[in-house]
Coordinates of C-alpha atoms in Angstrom, one line a residue:
M19 CA -20.2 29.5 -3.5
A20 CA -16.5 28.5 -2.9
Q21 CA -15.0 26.1 -5.5
W22 CA -13.1 24.2 -3.0
T23 CA -14.1 21.0 -0.6
S24 CA -11.0 21.0 1.6
A25 CA -8.5 22.7 3.3
V26 CA -4.6 22.7 3.7
G27 CA -3.1 24.7 6.8
A28 CA 0.1 27.1 6.3
T29 CA 2.0 24.5 8.6
Q30 CA 0.8 21.7 6.9
L31 CA 1.6 22.3 3.4
A32 CA 4.6 24.2 4.7
R33 CA 6.1 20.7 6.3
L34 CA 4.7 18.6 3.1
I35 CA 6.7 21.0 0.8
T36 CA 9.9 21.1 3.3
S37 CA 10.0 17.1 3.3
Q38 CA 10.6 17.3 -0.7
Q39 CA 13.7 16.5 -1.7
P40 CA 15.0 19.3 -3.8
R41 CA 16.4 18.6 -7.6
P42 CA 19.9 17.8 -7.6
A43 CA 22.5 20.1 -8.7
V44 CA 23.6 19.8 -12.3
P45 CA 27.2 21.0 -13.3
G46 CA 26.5 24.6 -15.1
S47 CA 23.2 25.1 -14.6
R48 CA 21.9 27.8 -12.0
K49 CA 19.2 27.1 -9.2
P50 CA 15.7 28.1 -10.0
P51 CA 14.1 30.9 -8.6
A52 CA 12.5 30.4 -5.0
Y53 CA 9.0 31.1 -6.5
R54 CA 9.5 29.0 -9.3
A55 CA 10.5 25.9 -6.6
L56 CA 7.9 26.8 -4.7
A57 CA 5.5 26.5 -7.8
D58 CA 7.2 23.0 -8.6
G59 CA 6.6 21.9 -4.9
I60 CA 3.0 22.4 -4.7
R61 CA 2.3 20.9 -8.5
L62 CA 4.1 17.3 -7.6
L63 CA 1.9 17.7 -4.0
V64 CA -1.2 17.9 -6.2
L65 CA 0.1 15.4 -8.8
E66 CA 0.9 12.8 -6.0
G67 CA -2.3 13.2 -4.2
R68 CA -1.1 14.4 -1.4
V69 CA -2.7 17.5 -1.8
P70 CA -6.4 16.8 -2.9
V71 CA -7.6 18.5 -5.9
A72 CA -10.1 21.2 -4.9
A73 CA -8.3 22.0 -1.8
R74 CA -7.8 25.7 -0.6
L75 CA -4.6 26.4 -0.2
P76 CA -3.4 29.2 2.6
A77 CA -3.5 32.6 2.3
E78 CA -0.5 33.9 0.7
R79 CA 0.8 36.2 3.7
E80 CA -0.2 33.1 6.3
L81 CA 2.4 30.6 3.9
A82 CA 5.1 33.0 3.4
V83 CA 5.2 33.2 7.3
S84 CA 5.5 29.5 7.7
L85 CA 8.4 28.9 5.2
S86 CA 10.0 32.2 6.1
L87 CA 9.8 33.4 2.4
S88 CA 8.7 36.8 1.4
R89 CA 5.1 37.2 0.4
T90 CA 5.7 38.7 -2.9
T91 CA 7.6 35.2 -3.8
V92 CA 4.5 33.1 -2.7
A93 CA 2.5 35.2 -4.5
A94 CA 4.6 34.5 -8.2
A95 CA 4.3 31.2 -7.4
Y96 CA 0.6 31.3 -6.7
E97 CA 0.3 33.0 -10.6
A98 CA 2.9 30.5 -12.0
L99 CA 0.4 27.7 -10.6
R100 CA -2.4 29.7 -11.9
A101 CA -1.5 30.3 -15.0
E102 CA 0.0 26.3 -15.6
G103 CA -3.7 25.4 -14.5
F104 CA -2.8 24.0 -11.1
L105 CA -4.7 26.3 -9.1
E106 CA -8.1 28.7 -9.6
S107 CA -9.0 31.8 -7.5
R108 CA -11.9 34.4 -6.9
R109 CA -12.0 36.9 -4.7
G110 CA -13.7 36.3 -1.5
A111 CA -13.1 32.7 -1.9
G112 CA -9.4 32.1 -1.9
S113 CA -7.1 30.1 -3.7
W114 CA -7.9 26.1 -4.4
T115 CA -5.9 23.6 -6.3
A116 CA -7.0 22.1 -9.6
V117 CA -5.7 20.2 -12.3
P118 CA -5.6 21.3 -15.9
A119 CA -7.6 19.6 -18.9
G120 CA -6.4 16.4 -20.1
N121 CA -4.7 15.8 -17.1
P122 CA -5.4 12.6 -15.1
L123 CA -6.8 12.9 -11.3
P124 CA -4.1 11.9 -8.9
A125 CA -4.7 8.7 -7.1
R126 CA -4.0 8.7 -3.4
G127 CA -3.7 5.0 -3.6
L128 CA -2.1 2.5 -6.2
E129 CA -4.8 1.7 -7.8
P130 CA -4.2 -0.2 -11.4
L131 CA -4.3 0.9 -14.0
P132 CA -7.2 0.3 -16.6
P133 CA -6.3 -2.5 -19.4
E134 CA -6.6 0.2 -22.1
A135 CA -3.9 1.9 -21.0
L136 CA -1.5 -0.9 -20.3
G137 CA -0.1 -1.1 -24.2
S138 CA 1.9 2.2 -23.6
M139 CA 2.2 2.1 -20.0
I140 CA 4.3 -0.3 -17.5
D141 CA 2.3 -0.4 -14.1
L142 CA 4.7 -0.8 -11.3
G143 CA 1.9 0.8 -9.3
C144 CA 0.0 -2.3 -7.9
A145 CA 1.8 -5.2 -6.2
A146 CA -0.6 -7.9 -8.2
L147 CA 0.1 -10.9 -10.4
P148 CA -2.3 -12.2 -13.3
A149 CA -4.4 -15.4 -11.9
P150 CA -2.2 -18.7 -11.4
E151 CA -4.0 -20.6 -14.4
P152 CA -5.5 -23.3 -14.4
W153 CA -6.7 -23.2 -11.1
L154 CA -8.6 -19.9 -11.2
T155 CA -10.5 -21.6 -14.1
R156 CA -10.7 -24.9 -11.8
A157 CA -11.3 -23.4 -8.6
V158 CA -14.1 -21.5 -10.0
Q159 CA -15.8 -24.9 -12.1
G160 CA -15.4 -26.6 -9.0
A161 CA -17.6 -23.5 -6.7
L162 CA -20.5 -23.8 -9.3
E163 CA -21.0 -27.4 -8.7
E164 CA -21.4 -26.5 -5.3
L165 CA -23.7 -23.7 -5.5
P166 CA -26.7 -25.0 -5.9
P167 CA -28.2 -25.7 -2.2
Y168 CA -26.8 -21.7 -1.6
A169 CA -28.7 -20.7 -4.5
H170 CA -32.1 -21.6 -2.3
T171 CA -30.7 -19.7 0.4
H172 CA -30.9 -15.6 0.9
G173 CA -27.0 -15.8 0.1
D174 CA -25.9 -13.6 2.9
Y175 CA -23.5 -14.9 5.3
P176 CA -21.9 -11.9 7.5
A177 CA -19.6 -14.0 8.9
G178 CA -18.5 -16.0 5.9
L179 CA -19.7 -19.3 4.6
P180 CA -19.4 -22.2 7.5
A181 CA -17.4 -24.6 5.3
L182 CA -14.8 -21.9 4.4
R183 CA -14.7 -20.6 7.9
R184 CA -14.2 -24.0 9.1
M185 CA -11.2 -24.6 6.6
L186 CA -9.7 -21.6 7.5
A187 CA -10.1 -22.4 11.4
D188 CA -8.4 -25.9 10.4
R189 CA -5.3 -24.1 8.7
Y190 CA -4.4 -22.0 11.5
T191 CA -5.2 -25.7 13.6
E192 CA -2.4 -27.2 11.3
R193 CA 0.4 -24.4 11.7
G194 CA 0.0 -24.7 15.5
I195 CA -2.7 -22.1 16.6
P196 CA -5.5 -24.2 17.4
T197 CA -8.5 -22.3 16.0
M198 CA -12.6 -22.8 16.0
P199 CA -14.6 -21.4 13.2
E200 CA -16.1 -19.1 15.6
Q201 CA -12.6 -16.8 15.6
I202 CA -13.0 -16.7 11.6
M203 CA -14.6 -13.8 9.6
V204 CA -14.9 -14.2 6.0
T205 CA -14.2 -10.7 4.7
T206 CA -14.4 -8.9 1.2
G207 CA -10.4 -8.9 0.7
A208 CA -7.8 -7.7 3.4
M209 CA -9.1 -4.0 2.8
G210 CA -12.6 -4.8 3.9
A211 CA -11.3 -7.0 7.2
M212 CA -9.4 -3.7 7.9
D213 CA -11.8 -1.1 7.1
A214 CA -14.5 -3.4 9.7
I215 CA -11.8 -3.5 12.2
C216 CA -10.7 0.5 12.1
H217 CA -14.7 0.9 12.7
L218 CA -15.0 -1.1 15.2
F219 CA -11.8 -0.3 17.0
A220 CA -10.6 3.0 16.3
G221 CA -12.9 6.2 15.9
R222 CA -12.4 9.6 14.6
G223 CA -9.5 11.3 16.6
E224 CA -8.1 7.8 18.0
R225 CA -4.5 6.8 17.4
I226 CA -2.8 3.7 15.3
A227 CA 0.9 3.2 15.6
V228 CA 2.0 2.0 12.0
E229 CA 5.1 1.1 10.5
S230 CA 7.0 3.6 8.9
P231 CA 6.9 3.0 6.0
S232 CA 4.1 1.0 5.3
Y233 CA 1.5 -0.2 2.8
A234 CA 0.0 3.2 1.3
N235 CA -3.6 1.8 0.7
I236 CA -4.0 1.0 4.2
L237 CA -2.7 4.0 5.4
Q238 CA -5.3 6.1 3.5
L239 CA -8.0 4.0 4.8
M240 CA -7.3 4.8 8.0
R241 CA -6.6 8.7 7.2
A242 CA -10.5 8.3 5.6
A243 CA -11.5 7.0 8.7
G244 CA -10.2 9.8 10.9
V245 CA -7.7 8.5 13.1
R246 CA -4.3 9.7 13.5
L247 CA -1.7 8.0 12.7
V248 CA 1.6 7.7 15.1
P249 CA 4.9 6.4 12.8
V250 CA 7.3 4.0 14.0
A251 CA 10.4 4.1 12.0
M252 CA 11.5 0.5 10.6
S253 CA 15.2 -0.2 10.8
D254 CA 17.5 0.2 7.8
G255 CA 17.3 -2.6 4.8
L256 CA 15.6 -5.7 6.0
A257 CA 16.6 -5.5 9.8
G258 CA 13.0 -4.4 10.4
W259 CA 11.3 -3.7 13.7
D260 CA 13.3 -1.5 16.2
M261 CA 11.8 -2.8 19.4
A262 CA 12.8 0.1 21.4
A263 CA 11.3 2.5 19.4
W264 CA 7.7 0.2 19.1
R265 CA 8.0 -0.3 23.3
Q266 CA 8.1 3.6 24.0
V267 CA 5.6 4.3 21.3
L268 CA 2.9 1.7 22.7
R269 CA 4.1 3.1 26.5
D270 CA 3.8 6.9 25.7
A271 CA 1.0 7.4 22.9
A272 CA -1.2 4.6 24.0
P273 CA -2.7 3.6 20.2
R274 CA -6.0 1.9 20.1
L275 CA -4.7 -0.4 17.6
A276 CA -1.3 -0.9 15.7
Y277 CA -1.0 -2.1 12.4
V278 CA 2.2 -4.2 11.5
V279 CA 3.3 -6.5 8.3
A280 CA 5.5 -9.1 9.7
D281 CA 5.5 -11.6 7.1
F282 CA 7.5 -9.8 4.2
H283 CA 6.7 -6.5 4.9
N284 CA 5.2 -3.9 2.0
P285 CA 7.3 -1.8 0.8
T286 CA 10.8 -3.2 2.5
G287 CA 10.2 -6.9 2.2
A288 CA 11.6 -7.4 5.7
L289 CA 10.8 -10.4 7.8
A290 CA 10.2 -10.1 11.5
S291 CA 12.0 -12.7 13.7
D292 CA 10.6 -14.6 16.5
D293 CA 12.3 -12.7 19.3
Q294 CA 10.4 -9.5 17.4
R295 CA 7.1 -10.8 16.9
R296 CA 6.9 -12.2 20.5
A297 CA 8.3 -8.4 21.8
M298 CA 5.5 -7.0 20.1
V299 CA 2.6 -9.0 21.3
E300 CA 4.1 -8.5 24.8
A301 CA 4.9 -4.4 24.3
A302 CA 1.0 -4.1 22.9
R303 CA -0.5 -6.6 25.8
A304 CA 1.2 -4.3 28.1
A305 CA -0.3 -1.2 26.4
G306 CA -3.6 -2.1 26.3
T307 CA -3.1 -1.6 22.4
V308 CA -5.1 -4.4 19.8
L309 CA -2.5 -5.8 17.6
V310 CA -3.3 -6.4 13.9
A311 CA -0.9 -8.6 11.8
D312 CA -1.7 -8.7 8.3
E313 CA -0.4 -12.0 6.8
T314 CA -1.9 -11.1 3.1
M315 CA 2.4 -11.7 1.9
I316 CA 2.9 -14.9 4.6
E317 CA 2.8 -17.2 2.0
L318 CA 4.8 -16.0 -0.7
Q319 CA 8.7 -16.8 0.7
F320 CA 11.0 -17.7 -2.0
D321 CA 13.8 -19.4 -0.7
T322 CA 12.8 -23.2 0.1
D323 CA 15.5 -23.4 3.2
L324 CA 14.1 -20.5 4.6
A325 CA 12.7 -21.2 8.3
M326 CA 9.5 -19.2 8.6
P327 CA 9.2 -17.2 12.2
R328 CA 5.9 -18.5 14.4
P329 CA 2.8 -16.7 13.3
V330 CA 2.4 -13.7 15.2
C331 CA -0.9 -14.9 16.9
S332 CA 0.8 -17.9 18.2
F333 CA 2.1 -15.5 20.9
D334 CA -1.9 -14.8 21.6
P335 CA -3.6 -18.1 20.5
G336 CA -6.6 -16.7 22.1
G337 CA -6.9 -13.4 20.3
S338 CA -7.4 -11.1 22.7
T339 CA -4.5 -9.0 22.0
V340 CA -3.9 -9.8 18.4
I341 CA -6.7 -9.8 15.0
T342 CA -5.0 -11.4 12.3
V343 CA -5.4 -10.3 8.7
G344 CA -4.9 -12.9 6.0
S345 CA -6.1 -12.7 2.4
A346 CA -6.4 -14.8 -1.1
S347 CA -5.7 -11.5 -3.2
K348 CA -1.7 -12.3 -3.1
A349 CA -1.2 -15.4 -2.8
F350 CA -3.8 -16.1 -5.4
W351 CA -5.2 -13.5 -7.1
A352 CA -6.5 -10.4 -6.8
G353 CA -9.8 -10.7 -8.4
M354 CA -10.2 -13.4 -5.8
R355 CA -12.0 -10.7 -3.3
I356 CA -11.7 -13.0 -0.2
G357 CA -10.0 -12.0 3.0
W358 CA -10.1 -12.9 6.6
V359 CA -10.0 -12.0 10.1
R360 CA -9.0 -14.5 13.3
A361 CA -9.7 -12.9 16.6
A362 CA -11.1 -13.7 19.7
P363 CA -15.0 -15.1 19.1
D364 CA -16.1 -11.9 21.2
V365 CA -14.5 -9.8 18.4
I366 CA -15.7 -11.9 15.8
R367 CA -19.3 -11.3 16.7
S368 CA -18.6 -7.6 17.5
L369 CA -17.6 -7.6 14.0
V370 CA -20.3 -9.4 12.4
A371 CA -22.6 -7.5 14.2
A372 CA -21.1 -4.3 12.6
R373 CA -21.6 -5.8 9.1
A374 CA -24.8 -5.5 8.9
Y375 CA -24.6 -1.9 8.1
A376 CA -21.7 -2.4 5.8
D377 CA -21.6 -4.9 3.0
L378 CA -23.7 -7.8 4.8
G379 CA -21.5 -10.3 3.3
T380 CA -19.1 -11.5 1.0
P381 CA -19.5 -13.5 -2.5
V382 CA -20.9 -17.0 -2.1
L383 CA -19.1 -17.9 -5.2
E384 CA -15.8 -16.6 -4.6
Q385 CA -15.5 -18.2 -1.0
L386 CA -16.8 -21.6 -2.8
A387 CA -13.9 -21.2 -4.9
V388 CA -11.5 -20.6 -2.2
N389 CA -12.5 -23.4 -0.3
W390 CA -12.5 -25.8 -2.9
L391 CA -9.2 -24.4 -3.8
M392 CA -8.1 -25.7 -0.2
R393 CA -10.0 -28.6 0.4
T394 CA -8.3 -30.1 -3.2
G395 CA -4.8 -29.3 -2.6
G396 CA -5.1 -26.8 -5.5
W397 CA -4.5 -23.9 -3.4
A398 CA -0.8 -25.5 -2.4
E399 CA -0.2 -26.1 -6.0
A400 CA -1.4 -22.3 -7.2
V401 CA 0.6 -20.6 -4.2
E402 CA 3.6 -22.6 -5.6
L403 CA 3.0 -21.5 -9.4
R404 CA 2.8 -18.0 -7.5
R405 CA 6.1 -18.3 -5.5
A406 CA 8.2 -19.6 -8.8
Q407 CA 6.9 -16.8 -11.2
A408 CA 7.4 -13.8 -7.9
R409 CA 10.8 -14.5 -7.6
E410 CA 11.5 -15.2 -11.1
N411 CA 10.5 -11.8 -11.8
R412 CA 12.5 -10.4 -8.7
D413 CA 15.9 -12.0 -10.1
A414 CA 14.8 -10.2 -13.6
L415 CA 13.8 -7.0 -12.4
I416 CA 16.7 -6.9 -9.7
A417 CA 19.1 -7.5 -12.6
A418 CA 17.9 -4.7 -14.9
V419 CA 17.5 -2.3 -11.9
R420 CA 21.6 -2.8 -11.2
R421 CA 22.2 -2.4 -14.5
E422 CA 20.4 0.8 -15.6
L423 CA 20.6 2.0 -12.2
P424 CA 23.7 1.4 -10.5
D425 CA 23.6 4.1 -8.2
W426 CA 20.2 2.9 -6.6
E427 CA 20.4 1.3 -3.3
F428 CA 18.1 -2.0 -1.8
A429 CA 17.9 -5.1 0.3
V430 CA 16.6 -8.3 -1.6
P431 CA 14.1 -9.6 0.1
Q432 CA 13.3 -13.2 0.4
G433 CA 9.8 -13.2 -0.3
G434 CA 6.7 -10.9 -0.6
L435 CA 5.9 -8.8 -4.2
T436 CA 8.0 -5.5 -3.4
L437 CA 11.4 -3.7 -3.4
W438 CA 12.2 -0.8 -1.5
A439 CA 14.9 1.2 -3.2
R440 CA 16.6 4.8 -2.5
A441 CA 16.8 6.3 -5.9
G442 CA 20.3 7.3 -6.1
G443 CA 19.2 10.7 -4.2
L444 CA 16.6 11.8 -6.5
S445 CA 12.9 12.9 -5.6
G446 CA 10.6 9.7 -5.4
S447 CA 7.7 12.3 -6.3
R448 CA 9.6 13.6 -9.3
L449 CA 10.5 10.4 -10.8
A450 CA 6.8 9.1 -10.3
E451 CA 5.6 12.2 -12.2
V452 CA 8.2 12.0 -15.3
G453 CA 7.8 8.4 -15.0
E454 CA 4.6 8.3 -16.4
R455 CA 5.5 10.4 -19.2
V456 CA 7.8 8.2 -20.3
G457 CA 5.8 4.9 -20.0
V458 CA 6.3 4.0 -16.3
R459 CA 4.3 4.2 -13.4
V460 CA 5.7 3.6 -9.9
P461 CA 4.7 4.7 -6.6
S462 CA 6.8 7.0 -5.2
G463 CA 8.2 6.5 -1.1
P464 CA 6.1 9.2 0.3
R465 CA 2.8 7.5 -0.5
F466 CA 4.1 4.8 2.3
G467 CA 5.0 7.5 4.9
V468 CA 3.0 10.1 7.0
D469 CA 3.7 13.7 5.8
G470 CA 5.9 13.4 3.4
A471 CA 8.2 11.1 4.7
F472 CA 10.3 8.7 2.3
E473 CA 10.9 11.4 -0.4
G474 CA 14.1 9.6 -1.5
Y475 CA 12.5 6.1 -2.1
V476 CA 10.3 4.2 -4.9
R477 CA 8.7 0.8 -4.5
L478 CA 9.2 -1.5 -7.4
P479 CA 6.7 -4.6 -7.2
F480 CA 7.6 -8.0 -8.9
T481 CA 5.1 -7.9 -11.1
V482 CA 6.9 -7.9 -14.5
G483 CA 9.9 -10.2 -16.0
G484 CA 12.3 -10.8 -18.8
P485 CA 11.9 -8.1 -21.6
V486 CA 9.5 -6.2 -19.6
A487 CA 11.4 -5.9 -16.6
D488 CA 14.4 -4.6 -19.0
E489 CA 12.4 -2.2 -20.4
A490 CA 10.9 -0.9 -16.8
A491 CA 14.5 -0.1 -15.4
A492 CA 15.2 1.4 -18.9
R493 CA 12.4 3.8 -18.8
L494 CA 12.9 4.4 -15.2
A495 CA 16.6 5.2 -16.0
A496 CA 15.4 7.7 -18.6
A497 CA 13.3 9.5 -15.8
A498 CA 16.0 9.6 -13.8
R499 CA 18.2 11.2 -16.2
L500 CA 15.4 13.5 -16.8
V501 CA 15.1 14.5 -13.0
T502 CA 18.9 15.2 -13.1
T503 CA 19.0 17.6 -16.3
G504 CA 16.0 19.4 -14.8
A505 CA 14.3 18.7 -18.7
A506 CA 11.5 16.9 -16.6
G507 CA 9.3 19.8 -17.5
H508 CA 9.9 19.3 -21.3
T509 CA 9.3 16.0 -21.7
T510 CA 6.9 15.7 -24.7
E511 CA 7.2 12.3 -26.8
P512 CA 5.0 9.7 -25.9
P513 CA 5.7 6.4 -24.8
R514 CA 6.1 3.9 -27.0
T515 CA 3.8 0.5 -26.9
F516 CA 5.6 -2.3 -25.8
V517 CA 3.6 -5.8 -25.6
A518 CA 5.6 -8.4 -23.7

C-alpha cells in the first residue's frame, strides 16, 4: 500500500518553487548547486505546510520538464531530501514528503503555541491578546447567575440565544443599520460563521474572490472546502482596495462569494473608505456575488479622532447582497468562542437549518457572558482596555523593528492587530524557519496569499510589548542575519528562556 495520502503535480510544485525568493548573495560566497537549491526549496515548502506531509511528489522526469532542469539535478535533490529525512520512497509507489524524527509537523494555519512552549519561544504567529480582566471573570460570574432557567431546557439553540440575538440586532440598529433578531445567527466564533457560509453558498469547485493577501486561516478553510480561490491584489501600503480590479474580477470570474476584511484588514491593517465600500457592494450586486464582510477587527481603532467609515452592510441594509461576520475573539478574547452572522432572514434560516448537521449550536454559558457584557456596559470598557493594550504593543513593536531591522518596510495601521512588513529582500519562508530555531515564531507572507505569493513578507501581530517586543525584534534580526549569510542550516544553539 502506498504511504502517501495526497499528491502534488509537477506544474503546481514548480510554481510553488519558482515563487520562492532566492537567498540574497553574500559577498565572496558561491552560489549553491542547482540540486541543493531545489532540495532547499522543497524542504521549505514542507516546513511551511504549503506542501503537506505524506504528499506524493511528481516523478523526476516530470518535475525536470516543468522546471527546465536536468533529470540528474532533480534526482540529486530528491536523494538529498531522502538523506535529510524529508522524503521517503519505495519502488512502485513513488516518493512522498516526510519530516525527520523530532521535527514538529508543519502547521497549515496559524495555530497558537501550546503554553508549555512559551517559556523559550516568543509567539508572533497568533494575533490574539490575553483576556481583558476583570471583565472576563465578571462576565462569567454574571452568566452563571443567569444560567439556571436555561439549564432546565435541552440547551440547543441553533440560531443562538434569543436574548443575545436581540442584543446584537439592537447594536446594528444603533450603528444606523435597522436589524431584526431574525437577521442574526450566533456561531462558534467567526471561523464557525465562515465555515457555515462557505458550505451554504460555495460547493466544491465554486469560485470565491479574496483579497490578496488575506487572512491565512480563512484561506485554508476555503481550500479545505474545495473551492477555487480567485485573488484580487491589494494596493501597496494602506491604500487598500483596487476597485477597478475588483469590478473586473467580479464581472469576469462571476464568483459565488467574495470575502473582504474592510476594517483594519488582516494582515495589512488597511481601512476601506466609504467610497470603496459602496463600490464593492455595487459591483457584487451587479455580478450576483454574495459579499461577506468580516468585521472581527472593527472595534480596534487606535486613534480617538479617527472617523470610522460606514459599515459595509449599511450599503445593503436588507442583507440580500452583504453578509456580515462579527466576533468577540479579537475585540474581547479569543477564548470566548462567540461569533455571529448578520444577513437577510431567509439566509439566516438556511444557515440555521444546515446547522443541524454540523455543531447544533453555540455554548450557552459563553453566549450569556457576551450578552451580560453588552447589556451592562462591560463590553465597551473591556474594548477600551483592549485598544489601549494593542496600541501600546503596536508602538513598542514598531520602535523595536525600526531599531533592529531598519531596512524592513511597512505602513503603520490605525487599528487592528497586525503589521504587514516587507522583510528587506529576504525570504519570509526562510525567516519563519530560522526564526523558530532562534526562539521567535513568525508567519511568512505566503501563508496569506494564493499559490506562493508574498514570499518577501512576514506578518507581525501587536500581541507583545515592552521588553518582549524588544527581544522579539532582536531574535528576528538574528534570524535575518543567518538567512543573509547562508548559515541558517547551522543554527544549533537553542533559544534562551525569556520571561516577560
